[in-house]
Short mmCIF file of C-alpha atoms in Angstrom, two decimals:
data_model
loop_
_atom_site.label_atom_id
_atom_site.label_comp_id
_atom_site.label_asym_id
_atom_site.label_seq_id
_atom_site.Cartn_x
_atom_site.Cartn_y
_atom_site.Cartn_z
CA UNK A 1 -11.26 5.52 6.26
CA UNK A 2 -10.02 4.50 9.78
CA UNK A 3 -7.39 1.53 10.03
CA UNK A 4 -6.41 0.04 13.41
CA UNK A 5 -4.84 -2.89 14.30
CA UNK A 6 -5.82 -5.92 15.92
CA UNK A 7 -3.60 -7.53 18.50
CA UNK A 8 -6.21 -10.37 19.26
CA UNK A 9 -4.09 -14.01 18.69
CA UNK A 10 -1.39 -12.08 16.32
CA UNK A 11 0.21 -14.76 17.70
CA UNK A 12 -0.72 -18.00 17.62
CA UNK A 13 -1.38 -19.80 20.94
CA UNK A 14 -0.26 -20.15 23.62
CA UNK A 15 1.23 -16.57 23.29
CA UNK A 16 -1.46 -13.80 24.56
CA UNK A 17 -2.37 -9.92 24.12
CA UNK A 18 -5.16 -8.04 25.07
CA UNK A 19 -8.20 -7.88 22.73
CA UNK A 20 -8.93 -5.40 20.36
CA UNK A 21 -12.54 -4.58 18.45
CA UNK A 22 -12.34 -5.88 14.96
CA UNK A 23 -12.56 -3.22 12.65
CA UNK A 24 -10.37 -2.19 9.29
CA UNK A 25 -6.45 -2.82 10.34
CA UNK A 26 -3.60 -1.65 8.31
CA UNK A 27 -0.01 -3.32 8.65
CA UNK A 28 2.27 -5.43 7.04
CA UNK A 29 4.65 -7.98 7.81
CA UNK A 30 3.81 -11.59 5.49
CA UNK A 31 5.30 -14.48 5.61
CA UNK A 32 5.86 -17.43 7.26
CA UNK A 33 3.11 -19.60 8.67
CA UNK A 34 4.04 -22.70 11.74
CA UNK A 35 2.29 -22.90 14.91
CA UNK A 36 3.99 -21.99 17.79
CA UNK A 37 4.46 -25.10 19.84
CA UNK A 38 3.92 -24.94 23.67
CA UNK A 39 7.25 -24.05 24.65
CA UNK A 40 8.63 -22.87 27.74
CA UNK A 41 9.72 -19.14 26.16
CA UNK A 42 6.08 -18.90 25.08
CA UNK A 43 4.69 -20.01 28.39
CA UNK A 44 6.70 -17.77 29.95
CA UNK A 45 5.46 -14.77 27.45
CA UNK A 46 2.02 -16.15 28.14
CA UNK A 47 2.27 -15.17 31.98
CA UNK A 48 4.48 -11.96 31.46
CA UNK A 49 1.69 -10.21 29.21
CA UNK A 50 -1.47 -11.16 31.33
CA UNK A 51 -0.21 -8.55 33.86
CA UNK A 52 0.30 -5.69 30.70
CA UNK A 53 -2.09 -2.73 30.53
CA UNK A 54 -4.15 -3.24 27.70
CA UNK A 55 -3.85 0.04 26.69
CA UNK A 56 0.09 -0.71 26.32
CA UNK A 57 -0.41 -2.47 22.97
CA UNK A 58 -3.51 -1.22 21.91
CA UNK A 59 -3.66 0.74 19.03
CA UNK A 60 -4.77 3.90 18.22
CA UNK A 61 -7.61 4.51 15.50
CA UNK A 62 -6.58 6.71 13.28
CA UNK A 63 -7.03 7.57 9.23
CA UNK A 64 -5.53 7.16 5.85
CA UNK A 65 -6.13 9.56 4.15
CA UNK A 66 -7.33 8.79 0.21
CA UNK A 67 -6.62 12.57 -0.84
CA UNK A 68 -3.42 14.15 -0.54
CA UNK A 69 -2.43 15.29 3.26
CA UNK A 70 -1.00 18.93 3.62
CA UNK A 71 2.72 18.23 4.50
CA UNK A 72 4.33 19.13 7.94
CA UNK A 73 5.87 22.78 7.27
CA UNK A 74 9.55 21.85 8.05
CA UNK A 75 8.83 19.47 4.24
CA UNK A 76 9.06 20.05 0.81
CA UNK A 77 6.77 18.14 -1.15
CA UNK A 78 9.59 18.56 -4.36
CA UNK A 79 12.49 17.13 -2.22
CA UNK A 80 10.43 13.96 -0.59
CA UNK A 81 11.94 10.75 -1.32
CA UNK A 82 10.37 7.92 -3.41
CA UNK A 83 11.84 5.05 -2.40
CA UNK A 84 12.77 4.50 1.36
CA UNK A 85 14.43 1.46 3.07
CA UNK A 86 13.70 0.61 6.73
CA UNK A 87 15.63 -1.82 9.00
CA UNK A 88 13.30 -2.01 11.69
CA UNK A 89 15.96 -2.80 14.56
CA UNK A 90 16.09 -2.92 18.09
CA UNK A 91 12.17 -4.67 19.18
CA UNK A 92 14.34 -7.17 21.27
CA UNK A 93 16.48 -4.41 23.14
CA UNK A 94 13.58 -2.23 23.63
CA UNK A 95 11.35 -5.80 25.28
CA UNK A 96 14.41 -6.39 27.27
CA UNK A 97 15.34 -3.17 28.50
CA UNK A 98 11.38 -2.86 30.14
CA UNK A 99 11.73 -6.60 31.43
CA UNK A 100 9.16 -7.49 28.97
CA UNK A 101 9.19 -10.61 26.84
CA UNK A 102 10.26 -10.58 23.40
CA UNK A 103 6.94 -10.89 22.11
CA UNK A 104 5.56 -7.25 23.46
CA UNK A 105 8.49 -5.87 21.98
CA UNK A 106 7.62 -7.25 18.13
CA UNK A 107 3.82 -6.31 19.11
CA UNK A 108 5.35 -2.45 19.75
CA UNK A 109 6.96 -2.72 16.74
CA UNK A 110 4.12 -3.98 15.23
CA UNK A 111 2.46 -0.48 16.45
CA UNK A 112 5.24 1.59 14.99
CA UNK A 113 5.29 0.00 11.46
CA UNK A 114 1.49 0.67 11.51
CA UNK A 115 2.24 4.41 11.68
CA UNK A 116 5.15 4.40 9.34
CA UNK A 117 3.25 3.05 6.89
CA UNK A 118 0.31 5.71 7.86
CA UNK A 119 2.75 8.67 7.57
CA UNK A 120 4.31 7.79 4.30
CA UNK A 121 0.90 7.33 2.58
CA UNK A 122 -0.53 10.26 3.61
CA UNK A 123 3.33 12.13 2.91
CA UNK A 124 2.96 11.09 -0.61
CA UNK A 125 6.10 8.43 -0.36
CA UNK A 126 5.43 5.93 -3.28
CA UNK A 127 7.76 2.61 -2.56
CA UNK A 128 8.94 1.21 1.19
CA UNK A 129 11.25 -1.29 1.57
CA UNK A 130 11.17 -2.90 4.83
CA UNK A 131 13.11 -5.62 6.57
CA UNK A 132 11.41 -7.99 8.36
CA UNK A 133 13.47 -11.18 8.50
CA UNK A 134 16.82 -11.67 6.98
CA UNK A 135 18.42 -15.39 5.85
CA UNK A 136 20.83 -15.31 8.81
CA UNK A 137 17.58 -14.73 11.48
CA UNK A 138 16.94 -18.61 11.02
CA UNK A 139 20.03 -18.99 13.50
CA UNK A 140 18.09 -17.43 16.01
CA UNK A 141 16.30 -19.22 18.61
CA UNK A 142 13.49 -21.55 17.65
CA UNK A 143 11.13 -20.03 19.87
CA UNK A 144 11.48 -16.43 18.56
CA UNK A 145 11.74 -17.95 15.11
CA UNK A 146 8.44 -19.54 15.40
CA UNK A 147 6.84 -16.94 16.89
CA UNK A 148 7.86 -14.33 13.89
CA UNK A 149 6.49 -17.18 11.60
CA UNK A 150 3.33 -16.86 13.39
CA UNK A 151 2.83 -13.05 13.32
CA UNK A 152 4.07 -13.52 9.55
CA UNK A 153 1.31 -15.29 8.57
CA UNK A 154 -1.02 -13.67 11.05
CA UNK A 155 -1.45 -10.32 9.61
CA UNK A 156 -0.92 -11.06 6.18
CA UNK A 157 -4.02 -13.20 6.56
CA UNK A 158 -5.61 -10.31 8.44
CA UNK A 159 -4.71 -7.63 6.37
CA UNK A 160 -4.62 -8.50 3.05
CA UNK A 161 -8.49 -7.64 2.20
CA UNK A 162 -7.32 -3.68 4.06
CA UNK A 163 -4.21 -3.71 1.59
CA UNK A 164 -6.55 -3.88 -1.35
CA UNK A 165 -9.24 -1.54 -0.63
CA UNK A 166 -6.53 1.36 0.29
CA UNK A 167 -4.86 0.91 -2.93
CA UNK A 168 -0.93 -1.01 -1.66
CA UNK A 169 0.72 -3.11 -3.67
CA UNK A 170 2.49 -5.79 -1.37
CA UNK A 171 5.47 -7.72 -3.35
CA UNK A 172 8.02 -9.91 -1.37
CA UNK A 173 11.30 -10.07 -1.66
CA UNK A 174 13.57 -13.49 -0.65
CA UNK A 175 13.85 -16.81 -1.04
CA UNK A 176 10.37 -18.23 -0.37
CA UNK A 177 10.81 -21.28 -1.10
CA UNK A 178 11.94 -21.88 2.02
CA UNK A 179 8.90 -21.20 3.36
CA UNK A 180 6.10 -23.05 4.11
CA UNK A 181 4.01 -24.31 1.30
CA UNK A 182 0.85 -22.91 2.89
CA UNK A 183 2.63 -19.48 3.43
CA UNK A 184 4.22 -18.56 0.21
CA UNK A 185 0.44 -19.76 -1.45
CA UNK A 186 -0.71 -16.79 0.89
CA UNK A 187 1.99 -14.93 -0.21
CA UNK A 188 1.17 -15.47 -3.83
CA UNK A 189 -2.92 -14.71 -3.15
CA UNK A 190 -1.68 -11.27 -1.39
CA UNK A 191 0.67 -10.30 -3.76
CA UNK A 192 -1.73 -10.85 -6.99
CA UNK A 193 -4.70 -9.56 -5.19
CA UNK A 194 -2.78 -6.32 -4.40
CA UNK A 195 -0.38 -6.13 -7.76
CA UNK A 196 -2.79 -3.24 -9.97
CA UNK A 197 -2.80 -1.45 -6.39
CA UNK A 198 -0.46 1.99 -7.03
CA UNK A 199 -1.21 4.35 -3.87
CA UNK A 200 1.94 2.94 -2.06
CA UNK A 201 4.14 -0.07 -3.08
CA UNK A 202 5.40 -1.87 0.09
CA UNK A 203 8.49 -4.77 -0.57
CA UNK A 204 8.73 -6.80 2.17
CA UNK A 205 12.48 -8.83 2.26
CA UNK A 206 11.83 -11.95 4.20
CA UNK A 207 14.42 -14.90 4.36
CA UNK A 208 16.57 -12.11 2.04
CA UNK A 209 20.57 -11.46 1.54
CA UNK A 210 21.65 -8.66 -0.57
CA UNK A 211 24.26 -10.90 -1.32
CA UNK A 212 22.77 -13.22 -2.51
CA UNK A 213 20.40 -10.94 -4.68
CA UNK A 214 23.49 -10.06 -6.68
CA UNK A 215 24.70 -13.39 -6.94
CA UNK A 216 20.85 -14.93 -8.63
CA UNK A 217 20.87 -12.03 -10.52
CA UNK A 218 24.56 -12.51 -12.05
CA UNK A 219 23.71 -16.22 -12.74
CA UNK A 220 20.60 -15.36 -14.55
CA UNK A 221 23.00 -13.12 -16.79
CA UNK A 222 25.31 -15.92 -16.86
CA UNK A 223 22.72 -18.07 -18.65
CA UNK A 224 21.21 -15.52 -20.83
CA UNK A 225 25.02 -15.31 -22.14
CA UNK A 226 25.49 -19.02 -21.90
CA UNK A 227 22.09 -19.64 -24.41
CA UNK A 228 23.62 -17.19 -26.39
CA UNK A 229 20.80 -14.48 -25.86
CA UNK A 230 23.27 -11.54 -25.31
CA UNK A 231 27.52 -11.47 -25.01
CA UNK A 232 29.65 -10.27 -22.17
CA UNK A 233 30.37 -6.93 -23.71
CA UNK A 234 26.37 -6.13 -23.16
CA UNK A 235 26.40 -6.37 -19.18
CA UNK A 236 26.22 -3.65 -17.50
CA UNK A 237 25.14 -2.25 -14.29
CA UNK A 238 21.68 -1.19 -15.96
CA UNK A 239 20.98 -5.02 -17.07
CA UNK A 240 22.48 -6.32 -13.28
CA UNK A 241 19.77 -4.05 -11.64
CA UNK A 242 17.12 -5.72 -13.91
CA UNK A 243 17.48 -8.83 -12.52
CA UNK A 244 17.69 -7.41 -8.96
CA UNK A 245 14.00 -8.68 -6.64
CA UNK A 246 13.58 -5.00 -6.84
CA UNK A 247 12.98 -5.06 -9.92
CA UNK A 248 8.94 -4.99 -9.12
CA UNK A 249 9.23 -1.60 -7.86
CA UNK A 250 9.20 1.54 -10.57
CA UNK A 251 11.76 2.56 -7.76
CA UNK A 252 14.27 0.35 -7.55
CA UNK A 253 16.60 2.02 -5.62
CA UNK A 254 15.88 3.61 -2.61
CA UNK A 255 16.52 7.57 -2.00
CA UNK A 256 16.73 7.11 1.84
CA UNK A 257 17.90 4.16 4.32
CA UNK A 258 16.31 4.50 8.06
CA UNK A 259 18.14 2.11 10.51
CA UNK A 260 17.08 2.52 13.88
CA UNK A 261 18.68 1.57 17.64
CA UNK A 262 21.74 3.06 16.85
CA UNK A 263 23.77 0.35 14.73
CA UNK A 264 25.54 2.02 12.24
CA UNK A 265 26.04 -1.03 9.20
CA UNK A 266 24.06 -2.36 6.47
CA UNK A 267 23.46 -5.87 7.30
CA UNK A 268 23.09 -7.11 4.10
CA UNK A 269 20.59 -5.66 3.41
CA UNK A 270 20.16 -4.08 -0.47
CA UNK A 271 23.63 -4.23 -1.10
CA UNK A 272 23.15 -2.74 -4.93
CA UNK A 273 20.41 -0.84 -4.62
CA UNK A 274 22.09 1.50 -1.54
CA UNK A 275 24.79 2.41 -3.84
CA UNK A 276 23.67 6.35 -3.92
CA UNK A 277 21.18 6.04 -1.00
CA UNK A 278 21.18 8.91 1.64
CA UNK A 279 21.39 6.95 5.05
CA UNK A 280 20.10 8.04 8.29
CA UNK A 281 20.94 5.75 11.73
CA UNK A 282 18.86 6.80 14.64
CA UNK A 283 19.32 5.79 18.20
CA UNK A 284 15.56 5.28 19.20
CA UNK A 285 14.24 1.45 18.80
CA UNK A 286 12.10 0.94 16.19
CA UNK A 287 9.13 0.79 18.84
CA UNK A 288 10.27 4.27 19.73
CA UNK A 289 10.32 5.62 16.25
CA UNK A 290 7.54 7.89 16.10
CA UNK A 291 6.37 10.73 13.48
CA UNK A 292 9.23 13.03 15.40
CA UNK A 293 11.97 10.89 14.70
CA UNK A 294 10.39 10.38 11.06
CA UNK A 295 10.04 13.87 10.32
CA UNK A 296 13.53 14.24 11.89
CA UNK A 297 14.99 11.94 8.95
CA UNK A 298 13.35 13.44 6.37
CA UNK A 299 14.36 16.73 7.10
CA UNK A 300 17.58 15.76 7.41
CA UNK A 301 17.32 14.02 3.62
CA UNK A 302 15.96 17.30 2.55
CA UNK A 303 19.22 19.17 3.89
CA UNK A 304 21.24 17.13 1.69
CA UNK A 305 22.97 17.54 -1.86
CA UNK A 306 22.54 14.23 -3.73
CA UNK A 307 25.27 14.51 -6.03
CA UNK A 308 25.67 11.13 -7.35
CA UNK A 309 29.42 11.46 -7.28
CA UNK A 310 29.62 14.22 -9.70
CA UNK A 311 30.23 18.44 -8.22
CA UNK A 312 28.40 20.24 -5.66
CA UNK A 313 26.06 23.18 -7.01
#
């Protein structure tokens, strides 16, 4: 079935893109849910995108494919990962560098992650992990704060009924509760509507520290010990990663990390779970990271000897 997506107020006004047909969209990115208040950023966004190509944004129709997709020949279907983990960096860099506004540079990104997603459903992958927002974005600028809330609640709202019918699972992972009340009730619809889904599980980490996801999960040992349900001698790192937010995924930790524009550090993101992950930085933007640079990171997970600290064959 095709899936595009639909840039039509993905933003919330006064922020504008060129129109799109409605038809069946397929991306994710939930949370969050204010209106962008009439700010001067915004205005200036507002004036910056009227003189944009439409076809700069627009996206391509294009299909997901319900039966299983021959694999590009550099892949082996035995040696794909999973699990994979995504910090989708560099949208701001890659607006900035094109004297764009910020906002065409989350609505390329936007693009890409529709793609990604594409790719690894039709490549068979069966968990992503993707970081949209982490708790230390809050101390970015209002504006750009406001305006991820928006597209947040935007497409999960727009393509939550999609997410079902293709069979993905959307969880979250984060603190939600500081999030607005009407988002994380959206949040909650989307991820029960989608939770008997198995084609592709897709964790989202909003508001999330992978510090912080060790600390909740060692205080919910803590109790459990405290009430006298188990003793110190039974923790382990099996019964830490079961009270990890991955938890939700049969694949809790990931095979492969992508980071893209070139930073080469984890940002706290999955701090546990990355323990044995293969990691792959690439120096294209995430707007620039196409199936190429994809297929590139695969193959170079495929190259590799996952030895889990124990001998080389």
């Amino acid at each position: 079935m095709a899936f595009s997506f639909q840039l039509q107020q993905i933003f919330p006004s006064p922020v504008k893109f060129c129109s799109q047909p409605k038809s069946i969209n397929l991306q994710i990115f939930p949370n969050l849910t204010k209106r962008l208040p009439i700010h001067p950023l915004a205005s200036a966004q507002n004036n910056a995108t009227s003189n944009i190509d439409h076809n700069y944004i627009a996206m391509d129709e294009s299909s997901i494919n319900e039966e299983e997709v021959p694999l590009p020949t550099e892949l082996r279907r035995e040696l794909m990962p999973k699990h994979i983990a995504v910090i989708m960096d560099g949208n701001r860099r890659w607006a900035k560098k094109r004297g764009l506004p910020v906002a065409l540079g989350y609505a390329a990104g936007i693009r890409t992650l529709r793609s990604f997603v594409k790719l690894s459903y039709n490549w068979g992958i069966s968990a992503l992990t993707l970081f949209a927002f982490s708790s230390e974005n809050w101390f970015r600028p209002k504006a750009e704060v406001d305006l991820l809330m928006g597209l947040f609640d935007k497409v999960l709202k727009d393509e939550l009924e999609n997410l079902t019918r293709t069979g993905i699972r959307l969880s979250i992972i984060g603190d939600a509760s500081q999030l607005p009340k009407s988002l994380q009730d959206l949040i909650d619809k989307a991820v029960m509507a989608t939770k008997a889904n198995s084609r592709l599980h897709i964790l989202v980490a909003i508001n999330y520290s992978g510090q912080y996801d060790v600390v909740q999960a060692c205080q919910t040992i803590a109790q459990r010990v405290k009430d006298g349900n188990i003793e110190p001698e039974d923790i382990n790192s099996f019964l830490v990663e079961q009270e990890l937010q991955t938890k939700c995924t049969e694949f809790p930790s990931p095979d492969l990390l992508i980071r893209t524009s070139g930073e080469l550090r984890l940002s706290n993101f999955l701090l546990w779970q990355l323990a044995y992950t293969e990691l792959f930085f690439s120096h294209s933007q995430w707007p620039d990271f196409g199936e190429a640079e994809f297929l590139e990171a695969l193959c170079s997970f495929q190259q590799r000897q996952r030895r889990y600290g124990g001998q080389s064959s």
